[in-house]
Amino acid sequence: MDSMRICSGVRLKGQVQASGSKNSALPILFASLLAEGKHLFHNVPRLRDIESCVELLTHLGCQIQWVGPNSLSVDVRSSGETLAPYDIVRKMRASILVLGPLLARYGKARVSLPGGCAIGTRPINLHLEGLKALNCESRLEEGYVIAETKNLQGGRILFEAPTVGGTENLLMAASLAKGKTIIENAAKEPEIVDLANYLNKMGARIQGAGQSIIEVEGVSELQPAPEHRIIPDRIEVGTLLIAGAITGGDVTVTQCQPTDLEALLSKLADSGFGLSTSESQIRLESPKTWSAVDIITSPHPGFPTDLQAQFMVLMTQAQGTSLITETIFENRFMHVQELVRLNADITPKTRVAVVRGPSLLKGAPVMATDLRASACLVLAGLVAQGETVVNRIYHLDRGYEKLENKLAQLGASISREK
Ligand code: UD1
């Protein structure tokens, strides 16, 4: 199993380019199932979750080919296959996003209950409630969701809480439902907007994506759009900026969308970092010392839960005490015990962690527990005295495109060990 060896002591400096968004590419690739024919996507990141997605789409009868370093051609054929098997779904929770497209295409789907990161129970009840409002019945049987509809019909859905995946599944199903669907308390993440843009390019009629209320006027058929470029990965961008920050560095991330990261940028500025943005790049310059600030994770445009672990490491090096509150997922402080092994001074409760900085981190072997936690341990390695080895790096590979190469490009001393 691969691990990552990191030596501290380098101030990161220079420019690095953002990759395409994993969380945008996944729903968009699944959305291709809605229209037979050839789809072409650019800026698709090369990472493990995309491989799992390709495996699932291939199982569902699509012919898929990389036609450039980050360009993927998806040829959708009508295979009639409606099963998403456990062996593939267990590797990636986002596989649940085939539910909406399969129902819209074939009127039925049998999807294994998802695996993915071990960050809480992560139910799918809201996806199923939403689909019910579109005239779809579902039940759970032997670890599978079995869903059926005679005819998807537009409906009104008020989500109890904004759910990214639930909103995406609903958008995809509603695009081919009969009549109008209104989704209230929809998730507002940039990835929802990217998905809606692709669906609209295919002929869907979606209005309001990126806001709390989305309206979808169902159409009878969708066609592949000539091509689509996936938006930059705001979580990767945030991780790279924090990597620069924690080393006291000066880094510029190019080909990104600064407007997608306002919550992080304003917290970094509050902490004392210099930030300058242009349309598609962000430069971060570090002060000699930086101050502790509190964060509370919340749905977009709030502070992203996917950057909570990385920001926490930064706060171990800040002057003062910060309060990190996680409101999206329970059990998302698993990185804390590993950070404490590196000598961080953090007290976690269920949803709140108190981080007392600055503490002198000391290198040690640590274990990645989930995708973003593994990124946070790599960042800790950049400043922990001596050498840090992060084990179980396959979690990192699920969601980052060659993070070690990008950090090395900025000067970090980091290598992968097989
Ligand atoms: C997506 C992202 C993930 C990110 C998360 C929150 C992808 C592939 N993954 O995950 O990286 O951390 O958004 O920004 O895009 N919930 C329910 N019932 C449901 C669905 C969700 O109770 O049916 C709860 C979840 O347990 C969680 C909250 O709603 O507490 C938000 O989850 P959701 O937005 O659905 O996250 P994902 O789409 O799984």
mmCIF file of N, CA, C and O in Angstrom, residues 338-344 359-366 380 383-388:
data_model
loop_
_atom_site.group_PDB
_atom_site.id
_atom_site.type_symbol
_atom_site.label_atom_id
_atom_site.label_comp_id
_atom_site.label_asym_id
_atom_site.label_seq_id
_atom_site.Cartn_x
_atom_site.Cartn_y
_atom_site.Cartn_z
ATOM 1 N N GLU A 338 -4.599 11.830 14.911
ATOM 2 C CA GLU A 338 -3.313 11.716 14.193
ATOM 3 C C GLU A 338 -2.508 13.005 14.355
ATOM 4 O O GLU A 338 -1.294 12.968 14.527
ATOM 5 N N LEU A 339 -3.204 14.156 14.303
ATOM 6 C CA LEU A 339 -2.497 15.434 14.491
ATOM 7 C C LEU A 339 -1.916 15.518 15.906
ATOM 8 O O LEU A 339 -0.811 16.039 16.109
ATOM 9 N N VAL A 340 -2.663 14.988 16.864
ATOM 10 C CA VAL A 340 -2.173 14.995 18.251
ATOM 11 C C VAL A 340 -0.911 14.127 18.351
ATOM 12 O O VAL A 340 0.043 14.462 19.056
ATOM 13 N N ARG A 341 -0.851 13.042 17.584
ATOM 14 C CA ARG A 341 0.353 12.210 17.567
ATOM 15 C C ARG A 341 1.554 12.992 17.043
ATOM 16 O O ARG A 341 2.702 12.684 17.346
ATOM 17 N N LEU A 342 1.264 14.018 16.235
ATOM 18 C CA LEU A 342 2.358 14.865 15.725
ATOM 19 C C LEU A 342 2.652 16.024 16.690
ATOM 20 O O LEU A 342 3.354 16.959 16.343
ATOM 21 N N ASN A 343 2.004 15.974 17.864
ATOM 22 C CA ASN A 343 2.236 16.959 18.924
ATOM 23 C C ASN A 343 1.337 18.204 18.843
ATOM 24 O O ASN A 343 1.620 19.210 19.480
ATOM 25 N N ALA A 344 0.262 18.123 18.053
ATOM 26 C CA ALA A 344 -0.668 19.259 18.023
ATOM 27 C C ALA A 344 -1.443 19.299 19.334
ATOM 28 O O ALA A 344 -1.648 18.266 19.974
ATOM 29 N N SER A 359 1.884 25.261 17.987
ATOM 30 C CA SER A 359 2.561 24.128 18.624
ATOM 31 C C SER A 359 3.631 23.600 17.677
ATOM 32 O O SER A 359 3.477 23.669 16.456
ATOM 33 N N LEU A 360 4.686 23.088 18.268
ATOM 34 C CA LEU A 360 5.796 22.579 17.461
ATOM 35 C C LEU A 360 5.468 21.155 17.039
ATOM 36 O O LEU A 360 5.503 20.222 17.847
ATOM 37 N N LEU A 361 5.080 20.988 15.764
ATOM 38 C CA LEU A 361 4.736 19.638 15.306
ATOM 39 C C LEU A 361 6.026 18.842 15.090
ATOM 40 O O LEU A 361 7.044 19.387 14.662
ATOM 41 N N LYS A 362 5.928 17.542 15.400
ATOM 42 C CA LYS A 362 7.106 16.670 15.235
ATOM 43 C C LYS A 362 6.724 15.486 14.360
ATOM 44 O O LYS A 362 5.706 14.828 14.602
ATOM 45 N N GLY A 363 7.548 15.227 13.354
ATOM 46 C CA GLY A 363 7.255 14.175 12.375
ATOM 47 C C GLY A 363 7.088 12.806 13.015
ATOM 48 O O GLY A 363 7.723 12.498 14.025
ATOM 49 N N ALA A 364 6.204 11.981 12.427
ATOM 50 C CA ALA A 364 5.950 10.617 12.909
ATOM 51 C C ALA A 364 5.178 9.880 11.816
ATOM 52 O O ALA A 364 4.654 10.513 10.908
ATOM 53 N N PRO A 365 5.076 8.567 11.920
ATOM 54 C CA PRO A 365 4.199 7.870 10.977
ATOM 55 C C PRO A 365 2.751 8.109 11.384
ATOM 56 O O PRO A 365 2.421 8.060 12.569
ATOM 57 N N VAL A 366 1.903 8.424 10.429
ATOM 58 C CA VAL A 366 0.472 8.641 10.723
ATOM 59 C C VAL A 366 -0.362 7.894 9.694
ATOM 60 O O VAL A 366 0.130 7.468 8.649
ATOM 61 N N ALA A 380 0.385 18.751 7.391
ATOM 62 C CA ALA A 380 1.088 18.751 8.681
ATOM 63 C C ALA A 380 2.544 18.345 8.465
ATOM 64 O O ALA A 380 3.464 18.918 9.065
ATOM 65 N N VAL A 383 5.330 20.884 7.835
ATOM 66 C CA VAL A 383 5.904 21.717 8.912
ATOM 67 C C VAL A 383 6.338 20.921 10.139
ATOM 68 O O VAL A 383 6.976 21.473 11.034
ATOM 69 N N ALA A 384 6.008 19.620 10.182
ATOM 70 C CA ALA A 384 6.391 18.831 11.361
ATOM 71 C C ALA A 384 7.888 18.545 11.290
ATOM 72 O O ALA A 384 8.369 18.019 10.285
ATOM 73 N N GLN A 385 8.580 18.881 12.367
ATOM 74 C CA GLN A 385 10.039 18.711 12.413
ATOM 75 C C GLN A 385 10.452 17.318 11.974
ATOM 76 O O GLN A 385 9.878 16.327 12.451
ATOM 77 N N GLY A 386 11.439 17.225 11.086
ATOM 78 C CA GLY A 386 11.909 15.908 10.658
ATOM 79 C C GLY A 386 11.030 15.334 9.561
ATOM 80 O O GLY A 386 10.578 16.053 8.673
ATOM 81 N N GLU A 387 10.730 14.039 9.700
ATOM 82 C CA GLU A 387 10.061 13.334 8.599
ATOM 83 C C GLU A 387 8.697 12.790 9.030
ATOM 84 O O GLU A 387 8.556 12.250 10.125
ATOM 85 N N THR A 388 7.713 12.963 8.177
ATOM 86 C CA THR A 388 6.380 12.394 8.452
ATOM 87 C C THR A 388 6.050 11.409 7.341
ATOM 88 O O THR A 388 6.268 11.702 6.169
#
